[in-house]
CSV table of C-alpha atoms (C1' of nucleotides) in Angstrom, one decimal:
chain,number,residue,atom,x,y,z
A,1,UNK,CA,-34.8,-16.2,18.1
A,2,UNK,CA,-32.1,-14.4,15.8
A,3,UNK,CA,-28.5,-14.8,16.0
A,4,UNK,CA,-28.1,-11.3,17.8
A,5,UNK,CA,-30.4,-12.2,20.8
A,6,UNK,CA,-28.7,-15.8,20.9
A,7,UNK,CA,-25.2,-14.4,21.0
A,8,UNK,CA,-26.5,-11.8,23.8
A,9,UNK,CA,-27.9,-14.5,25.8
A,10,UNK,CA,-24.8,-16.7,25.5
A,11,UNK,CA,-22.7,-14.1,26.1
A,12,UNK,CA,-20.8,-14.8,22.8
A,13,UNK,CA,-20.3,-12.6,19.6
A,14,UNK,CA,-22.4,-12.9,16.6
A,15,UNK,CA,-19.5,-13.7,14.8
A,16,UNK,CA,-18.5,-16.5,17.1
A,17,UNK,CA,-22.1,-17.4,16.7
A,18,UNK,CA,-22.3,-18.0,12.9
A,19,UNK,CA,-18.9,-19.4,13.1
A,20,UNK,CA,-20.2,-22.2,15.3
A,21,UNK,CA,-22.9,-22.8,13.0
A,22,UNK,CA,-20.8,-22.9,10.0
A,23,UNK,CA,-18.4,-25.8,11.5
A,24,UNK,CA,-21.4,-27.8,12.4
A,25,UNK,CA,-20.9,-27.2,16.2
A,26,UNK,CA,-24.4,-25.6,17.2
A,27,UNK,CA,-26.5,-25.6,14.2
A,28,UNK,CA,-29.6,-23.8,14.5
A,29,UNK,CA,-32.7,-24.0,12.1
A,30,UNK,CA,-33.0,-22.0,9.0
A,31,UNK,CA,-35.9,-19.8,8.6
A,32,UNK,CA,-37.0,-20.4,5.1
A,33,UNK,CA,-38.8,-16.9,4.7
A,34,UNK,CA,-35.7,-14.8,5.3
A,35,UNK,CA,-32.8,-17.2,5.6
A,36,UNK,CA,-32.3,-16.2,8.9
A,37,UNK,CA,-30.6,-18.7,11.6
A,38,UNK,CA,-33.2,-19.5,14.1
A,39,UNK,CA,-31.9,-20.3,17.7
A,40,UNK,CA,-34.0,-21.9,20.6
A,41,UNK,CA,-33.3,-22.0,24.2
A,42,UNK,CA,-31.4,-25.4,23.8
A,43,UNK,CA,-29.2,-23.9,21.6
A,44,UNK,CA,-28.5,-21.0,23.6
A,45,UNK,CA,-27.7,-23.2,26.6
A,46,UNK,CA,-25.1,-25.0,24.2
A,47,UNK,CA,-23.5,-21.8,23.0
A,48,UNK,CA,-23.4,-21.0,26.7
A,49,UNK,CA,-21.7,-24.1,27.6
A,50,UNK,CA,-19.2,-23.7,24.8
A,51,UNK,CA,-18.2,-20.4,26.0
A,52,UNK,CA,-17.5,-21.6,29.2
A,53,UNK,CA,-15.5,-24.5,28.0
A,54,UNK,CA,-13.6,-22.0,25.6
A,55,UNK,CA,-12.8,-19.8,28.8
A,56,UNK,CA,-11.5,-22.9,30.3
A,57,UNK,CA,-9.1,-23.2,27.6
A,58,UNK,CA,-10.7,-25.9,25.7
A,59,UNK,CA,-10.1,-25.9,21.9
A,60,UNK,CA,-13.0,-26.2,19.5
A,61,UNK,CA,-12.3,-29.8,19.1
A,62,UNK,CA,-12.5,-30.5,22.8
A,63,UNK,CA,-15.7,-28.5,22.9
A,64,UNK,CA,-16.9,-30.6,20.5
A,65,UNK,CA,-16.4,-33.6,22.4
A,66,UNK,CA,-17.5,-32.1,25.6
A,67,UNK,CA,-20.7,-30.9,24.1
A,68,UNK,CA,-21.5,-34.5,22.8
A,69,UNK,CA,-20.9,-35.8,26.4
A,70,UNK,CA,-23.0,-32.8,27.7
A,71,UNK,CA,-25.8,-33.9,25.6
A,72,UNK,CA,-25.5,-37.7,26.2
A,73,UNK,CA,-27.6,-38.1,29.2
A,74,UNK,CA,-26.2,-41.6,29.9
A,75,UNK,CA,-22.5,-40.6,29.4
A,76,UNK,CA,-20.0,-41.2,32.1
A,77,UNK,CA,-18.4,-38.7,34.3
A,78,UNK,CA,-15.1,-40.7,33.9
A,79,UNK,CA,-14.7,-39.3,30.3
A,80,UNK,CA,-15.4,-35.7,31.4
A,81,UNK,CA,-13.0,-36.0,34.2
A,82,UNK,CA,-10.3,-37.7,32.0
A,83,UNK,CA,-10.7,-34.6,29.5
A,84,UNK,CA,-10.3,-32.1,32.4
A,85,UNK,CA,-7.2,-33.9,33.8
A,86,UNK,CA,-5.6,-33.8,30.5
A,87,UNK,CA,-6.0,-30.2,30.1
A,88,UNK,CA,-4.7,-29.5,33.6
A,89,UNK,CA,-1.8,-31.4,32.5
A,90,UNK,CA,-1.2,-29.4,29.4
A,91,UNK,CA,-1.5,-26.4,31.5
A,92,UNK,CA,1.1,-27.6,33.8
A,93,UNK,CA,3.5,-28.4,31.0
A,94,UNK,CA,2.9,-24.8,29.8
A,95,UNK,CA,3.5,-23.5,33.3
A,96,UNK,CA,7.0,-25.4,33.3
A,97,UNK,CA,7.8,-24.2,29.9
A,98,UNK,CA,7.0,-20.6,30.7
A,99,UNK,CA,8.8,-20.8,34.3
A,100,UNK,CA,12.1,-21.9,32.6
A,101,UNK,CA,11.6,-19.2,30.1
A,102,UNK,CA,11.0,-16.5,32.4
A,103,UNK,CA,14.3,-17.8,34.4
A,104,UNK,CA,16.5,-17.6,31.5
A,105,UNK,CA,15.2,-14.3,30.2
A,106,UNK,CA,15.3,-12.7,33.9
A,107,UNK,CA,18.8,-14.1,33.8
A,108,UNK,CA,19.7,-12.1,30.8
A,109,UNK,CA,18.4,-9.1,32.2
A,110,UNK,CA,20.1,-9.3,35.3
A,111,UNK,CA,23.4,-9.3,33.6
A,112,UNK,CA,22.5,-6.3,31.4
A,113,UNK,CA,23.1,-2.8,33.3
A,114,UNK,CA,20.7,-1.0,30.8
A,115,UNK,CA,23.0,2.1,31.6
A,116,UNK,CA,22.8,3.3,27.9
A,117,UNK,CA,26.2,2.0,27.1
A,118,UNK,CA,26.6,-0.1,23.7
A,119,UNK,CA,27.8,-3.3,25.4
A,120,UNK,CA,24.8,-5.5,25.9
A,121,UNK,CA,25.3,-8.9,27.4
A,122,UNK,CA,21.7,-10.0,26.3
A,123,UNK,CA,22.6,-9.4,22.7
A,124,UNK,CA,25.7,-11.3,23.3
A,125,UNK,CA,24.0,-14.2,24.7
A,126,UNK,CA,21.3,-14.3,21.7
A,127,UNK,CA,24.2,-14.1,19.1
A,128,UNK,CA,25.7,-17.2,20.6
A,129,UNK,CA,24.8,-20.6,18.5
A,130,UNK,CA,23.8,-23.0,20.9
A,131,UNK,CA,24.1,-26.6,20.1
A,132,UNK,CA,21.9,-27.9,22.7
A,133,UNK,CA,18.8,-26.6,23.5
B,1,UNK,CA,26.4,-21.0,0.8
B,2,UNK,CA,23.1,-22.2,-0.2
B,3,UNK,CA,20.0,-22.1,1.8
B,4,UNK,CA,20.4,-25.7,3.1
B,5,UNK,CA,23.7,-25.1,4.7
B,6,UNK,CA,22.9,-21.9,6.3
B,7,UNK,CA,19.5,-23.6,7.8
B,8,UNK,CA,21.9,-26.5,9.4
B,9,UNK,CA,24.5,-24.0,10.5
B,10,UNK,CA,21.8,-21.6,11.9
B,11,UNK,CA,19.7,-24.3,13.6
B,12,UNK,CA,16.8,-23.3,11.6
B,13,UNK,CA,14.5,-25.1,9.2
B,14,UNK,CA,14.9,-24.3,5.4
B,15,UNK,CA,11.2,-23.2,5.4
B,16,UNK,CA,12.1,-20.8,8.3
B,17,UNK,CA,14.9,-19.4,6.4
B,18,UNK,CA,13.2,-18.8,3.3
B,19,UNK,CA,10.3,-17.4,5.2
B,20,UNK,CA,12.6,-14.9,7.0
B,21,UNK,CA,13.8,-13.8,3.5
B,22,UNK,CA,10.2,-13.3,2.2
B,23,UNK,CA,9.3,-11.1,5.1
B,24,UNK,CA,12.7,-9.1,4.4
B,25,UNK,CA,14.0,-10.0,7.9
B,26,UNK,CA,17.1,-11.6,6.8
B,27,UNK,CA,18.0,-11.1,3.0
B,28,UNK,CA,20.5,-13.0,1.1
B,29,UNK,CA,22.2,-12.3,-2.2
B,30,UNK,CA,20.5,-13.8,-5.0
B,31,UNK,CA,22.8,-15.9,-7.8
B,32,UNK,CA,22.0,-14.8,-10.8
B,33,UNK,CA,23.1,-18.1,-12.6
B,34,UNK,CA,20.5,-20.3,-11.0
B,35,UNK,CA,18.3,-17.9,-8.7
B,36,UNK,CA,19.4,-19.5,-5.4
B,37,UNK,CA,19.7,-17.6,-2.5
B,38,UNK,CA,23.2,-17.0,-1.5
B,39,UNK,CA,23.9,-16.6,2.4
B,40,UNK,CA,27.1,-15.5,4.1
B,41,UNK,CA,28.5,-16.1,7.6
B,42,UNK,CA,26.9,-12.7,8.7
B,43,UNK,CA,23.6,-13.9,7.5
B,44,UNK,CA,24.2,-17.1,9.2
B,45,UNK,CA,24.9,-15.1,12.5
B,46,UNK,CA,21.7,-13.2,12.3
B,47,UNK,CA,19.6,-16.3,11.5
B,48,UNK,CA,20.9,-18.1,14.6
B,49,UNK,CA,20.3,-14.9,16.6
B,50,UNK,CA,16.7,-14.9,15.5
B,51,UNK,CA,16.7,-18.5,16.3
B,52,UNK,CA,17.6,-17.8,19.7
B,53,UNK,CA,15.4,-14.9,20.2
B,54,UNK,CA,12.3,-17.3,19.0
B,55,UNK,CA,13.4,-19.7,21.7
B,56,UNK,CA,13.0,-16.8,24.0
B,57,UNK,CA,9.6,-16.3,22.8
B,58,UNK,CA,10.3,-13.2,21.1
B,59,UNK,CA,7.9,-12.7,18.1
B,60,UNK,CA,8.9,-11.9,14.6
B,61,UNK,CA,8.3,-8.3,15.2
B,62,UNK,CA,10.4,-8.2,18.1
B,63,UNK,CA,13.2,-9.9,16.6
B,64,UNK,CA,13.1,-7.4,13.9
B,65,UNK,CA,13.6,-4.9,16.6
B,66,UNK,CA,16.4,-6.8,18.3
B,67,UNK,CA,18.2,-7.7,15.2
B,68,UNK,CA,18.2,-3.9,14.3
B,69,UNK,CA,19.9,-3.2,17.8
B,70,UNK,CA,22.2,-6.0,17.3
B,71,UNK,CA,23.3,-4.6,14.1
B,72,UNK,CA,23.7,-1.2,15.4
B,73,UNK,CA,27.1,-1.2,17.2
B,74,UNK,CA,26.2,2.2,18.9
B,75,UNK,CA,22.9,1.1,20.3
B,76,UNK,CA,22.1,1.6,23.8
B,77,UNK,CA,21.7,-1.6,26.1
B,78,UNK,CA,18.7,0.2,27.5
B,79,UNK,CA,16.6,-0.3,24.6
B,80,UNK,CA,17.5,-4.1,24.8
B,81,UNK,CA,17.1,-4.4,28.2
B,82,UNK,CA,13.6,-2.7,28.1
B,83,UNK,CA,12.4,-5.1,25.3
B,84,UNK,CA,13.4,-8.0,27.7
B,85,UNK,CA,11.7,-6.7,30.8
B,86,UNK,CA,8.4,-6.2,28.5
B,87,UNK,CA,8.7,-10.0,27.7
B,88,UNK,CA,9.2,-10.9,31.3
B,89,UNK,CA,6.4,-9.0,32.0
B,90,UNK,CA,4.1,-10.6,29.5
B,91,UNK,CA,5.2,-13.9,30.7
B,92,UNK,CA,4.2,-13.0,34.1
B,93,UNK,CA,0.9,-11.9,33.2
B,94,UNK,CA,0.6,-15.3,31.0
B,95,UNK,CA,1.9,-17.6,33.9
B,96,UNK,CA,-1.0,-15.4,36.3
B,97,UNK,CA,-3.7,-16.5,33.8
B,98,UNK,CA,-2.9,-19.9,33.4
B,99,UNK,CA,-2.3,-20.4,37.4
B,100,UNK,CA,-5.9,-19.2,37.9
B,101,UNK,CA,-7.1,-21.3,35.0
B,102,UNK,CA,-5.4,-24.4,36.5
B,103,UNK,CA,-7.0,-23.4,39.9
B,104,UNK,CA,-10.4,-23.3,38.6
B,105,UNK,CA,-10.1,-26.4,36.4
B,106,UNK,CA,-8.7,-28.5,39.3
B,107,UNK,CA,-11.5,-27.1,41.4
B,108,UNK,CA,-13.7,-28.7,38.7
B,109,UNK,CA,-11.8,-32.0,38.7
B,110,UNK,CA,-12.0,-32.7,42.4
B,111,UNK,CA,-15.7,-32.2,42.4
B,112,UNK,CA,-16.3,-34.8,39.9
B,113,UNK,CA,-15.7,-38.6,41.3
B,114,UNK,CA,-14.9,-39.9,37.8
B,115,UNK,CA,-16.8,-43.0,38.9
B,116,UNK,CA,-18.5,-43.8,35.6
B,117,UNK,CA,-21.9,-42.7,36.9
B,118,UNK,CA,-23.7,-40.2,34.7
B,119,UNK,CA,-23.9,-37.3,36.9
B,120,UNK,CA,-21.0,-34.6,36.2
B,121,UNK,CA,-20.3,-31.7,38.3
B,122,UNK,CA,-18.0,-30.7,35.5
B,123,UNK,CA,-20.4,-30.5,33.0
B,124,UNK,CA,-23.0,-28.9,35.3
B,125,UNK,CA,-20.7,-26.2,36.1
B,126,UNK,CA,-19.9,-25.6,32.3
B,127,UNK,CA,-23.5,-25.2,31.5
B,128,UNK,CA,-24.0,-22.6,33.8
B,129,UNK,CA,-24.6,-19.3,32.4
B,130,UNK,CA,-22.1,-16.8,34.1
B,131,UNK,CA,-22.7,-13.2,34.2
B,132,UNK,CA,-19.5,-12.0,35.6
B,133,UNK,CA,-16.1,-13.5,34.2
C,1,DA,C1',-41.4,6.4,2.9
C,2,DT,C1',-37.3,6.5,4.7
C,3,DA,C1',-33.6,5.6,8.1
C,4,DA,C1',-31.3,2.6,11.2
C,5,DT,C1',-30.6,-1.8,12.6
C,6,DC,C1',-30.4,-6.5,11.8
C,7,DG,C1',-29.6,-10.4,9.0
C,8,DT,C1',-27.1,-12.7,5.0
C,9,DT,C1',-22.6,-14.3,2.5
C,10,DC,C1',-18.2,-13.9,1.0
C,11,DC,C1',-13.3,-12.3,1.0
C,12,DT,C1',-9.2,-11.1,3.6
C,13,DG,C1',-6.2,-11.1,7.5
C,14,DT,C1',-4.1,-12.7,11.6
C,15,DA,C1',1.6,-16.0,13.5
C,16,DA,C1',4.9,-18.4,11.7
C,17,DG,C1',5.7,-21.0,9.3
C,18,DG,C1',4.6,-26.9,7.5
C,19,DG,C1',3.4,-29.9,3.8
C,20,DG,C1',3.8,-30.8,-0.7
C,21,DA,C1',3.2,-30.3,-5.9
C,22,DA,C1',5.9,-29.0,-10.1
C,23,DG,C1',10.0,-28.2,-12.4
C,24,DG,C1',14.7,-26.3,-12.8
C,25,DT,C1',19.7,-27.3,-11.1
C,26,DA,C1',23.6,-29.3,-9.1
C,27,DA,C1',26.5,-33.0,-7.7
C,28,DA,C1',27.5,-37.7,-7.1
C,29,DG,C1',27.9,-42.4,-9.0
C,30,DT,C1',28.1,-45.8,-12.9
D,1,DA,C1',28.2,-39.0,-21.1
D,2,DC,C1',24.4,-40.4,-18.7
D,3,DT,C1',21.2,-41.3,-15.0
D,4,DT,C1',19.8,-41.2,-10.4
D,5,DT,C1',19.8,-38.5,-6.2
D,6,DA,C1',19.7,-34.3,-3.7
D,7,DC,C1',18.8,-29.8,-3.5
D,8,DC,C1',16.8,-25.5,-5.1
D,9,DT,C1',13.0,-22.6,-6.7
D,10,DT,C1',8.0,-20.6,-6.7
D,11,DC,C1',3.4,-21.3,-5.7
D,12,DC,C1',-0.6,-22.8,-3.3
D,13,DC,C1',-3.4,-24.6,0.6
D,14,DC,C1',-3.4,-25.9,5.4
D,15,DT,C1',-3.3,-24.7,10.6
D,16,DT,C1',-6.7,-21.5,15.0
D,17,DA,C1',-10.8,-19.4,16.0
D,18,DC,C1',-12.6,-15.9,14.9
D,19,DA,C1',-12.4,-10.2,13.7
D,20,DG,C1',-13.1,-6.8,10.3
D,21,DG,C1',-15.5,-5.3,6.3
D,22,DA,C1',-18.1,-5.0,2.0
D,23,DA,C1',-22.2,-5.5,-0.5
D,24,DC,C1',-26.6,-6.5,-0.2
D,25,DG,C1',-31.6,-8.1,1.8
D,26,DA,C1',-34.9,-7.8,5.6
D,27,DT,C1',-37.1,-6.0,9.4
D,28,DT,C1',-38.4,-2.4,12.6
D,29,DA,C1',-39.0,2.4,14.0
D,30,DT,C1',-39.7,7.0,13.0
DNA sequence: ATAATCGTTCCTGTAAGGGGAAGGTAAAGT
DNA sequence: ACTTTACCTTCCCCTTACAGGAACGATTAT
C-alpha cells in the first residue's frame, strides 16, 4: 500500500512515516515504476508500535531498541522491562523537578499582590544573583 | 567588561551571553578598537535576571517580556503575576500528563515478569493499534 | 482532457544554545 | 622584545522529531 494508507492505518502522519523511512526505522520497499514507498501489513504494525511507544514518551532511539526487541521472537522480557523501568525513573525525576519548580513559582506568586502597583516581589526575586542553585 | 567576565558574574556561559546579544535580548556596546562586546553592570544584572527566569522555566520569549517589565519602573505587578500564574498552570498541565504517563507505564511494567522469558506483555500492549488515545 | 488528489525530493524552521574551526587581540611570562 | 597562553571574534554544523511548503511527477476521478 502507499504511504497515505500506511499512515492512516497506523495512526501517524505521512510526514512521520516518511521520516521514519529516512532514518531507517521502518523501511518500505520502493516501487520501481513510480518511486512510491510500498508498505505491507508488517510495516504498518511496526509503525503503529512506534506510534504507541512515542505516546509513552519513548524517544526515537528507544523506539529503535524496542522495535528490535519486538522483532526478535527470542528476546527476553527482562530487557524490555528494564527499558520501561528506566523510562519511569526518568519521569519520576522530571516530576520531582517540576514539583520543586512549581513550589518556587507559587511562592513567588503568593508574595505578589498583583494589585497594579509598581512594586513586584517576583521581579525583585528574579533580579537577585543567586550563588547557589 | 568583556564577555567572559560578564558571563562569570551573571552565572551564564559565554555561549549563552553571546546568543542573547545575537537575538537582541541583552545588547552590549561594541568596542570599536577590537570589536569586543563591552558589558556594564546593568547588562550583567539583566543577564543574571534572565538566568534566574530561565531556571524558572520561562522561555526566551517570556524572558523578553519579563525583562521589559523589569526595566519599566512604572510597570504593574499585575502583569508579572499573570505571567507567573500562567507558567504555574503550564507546569500543572505537564505534571498531569506525566503522572498519567507514569501510571500507564508502571501498569505495563507491573504486568511483565521480567524473568528472561520471551513473552512480554509490554511489547504486546505497545503492538496494539489503539483507536482512542 | 482536465482537475483533484496523491506521491516524490528538497529546503527551511523550530528552542536554546553546544562544539569546534579559523583567525585576530590582549595579557602575562621569560 | 618575543613567545606562549588566554580570550575574543565570526561562521558553520549539530541536536529532537518532525511540520510547512515549494516544485514537480504520478494516479485517479470527472
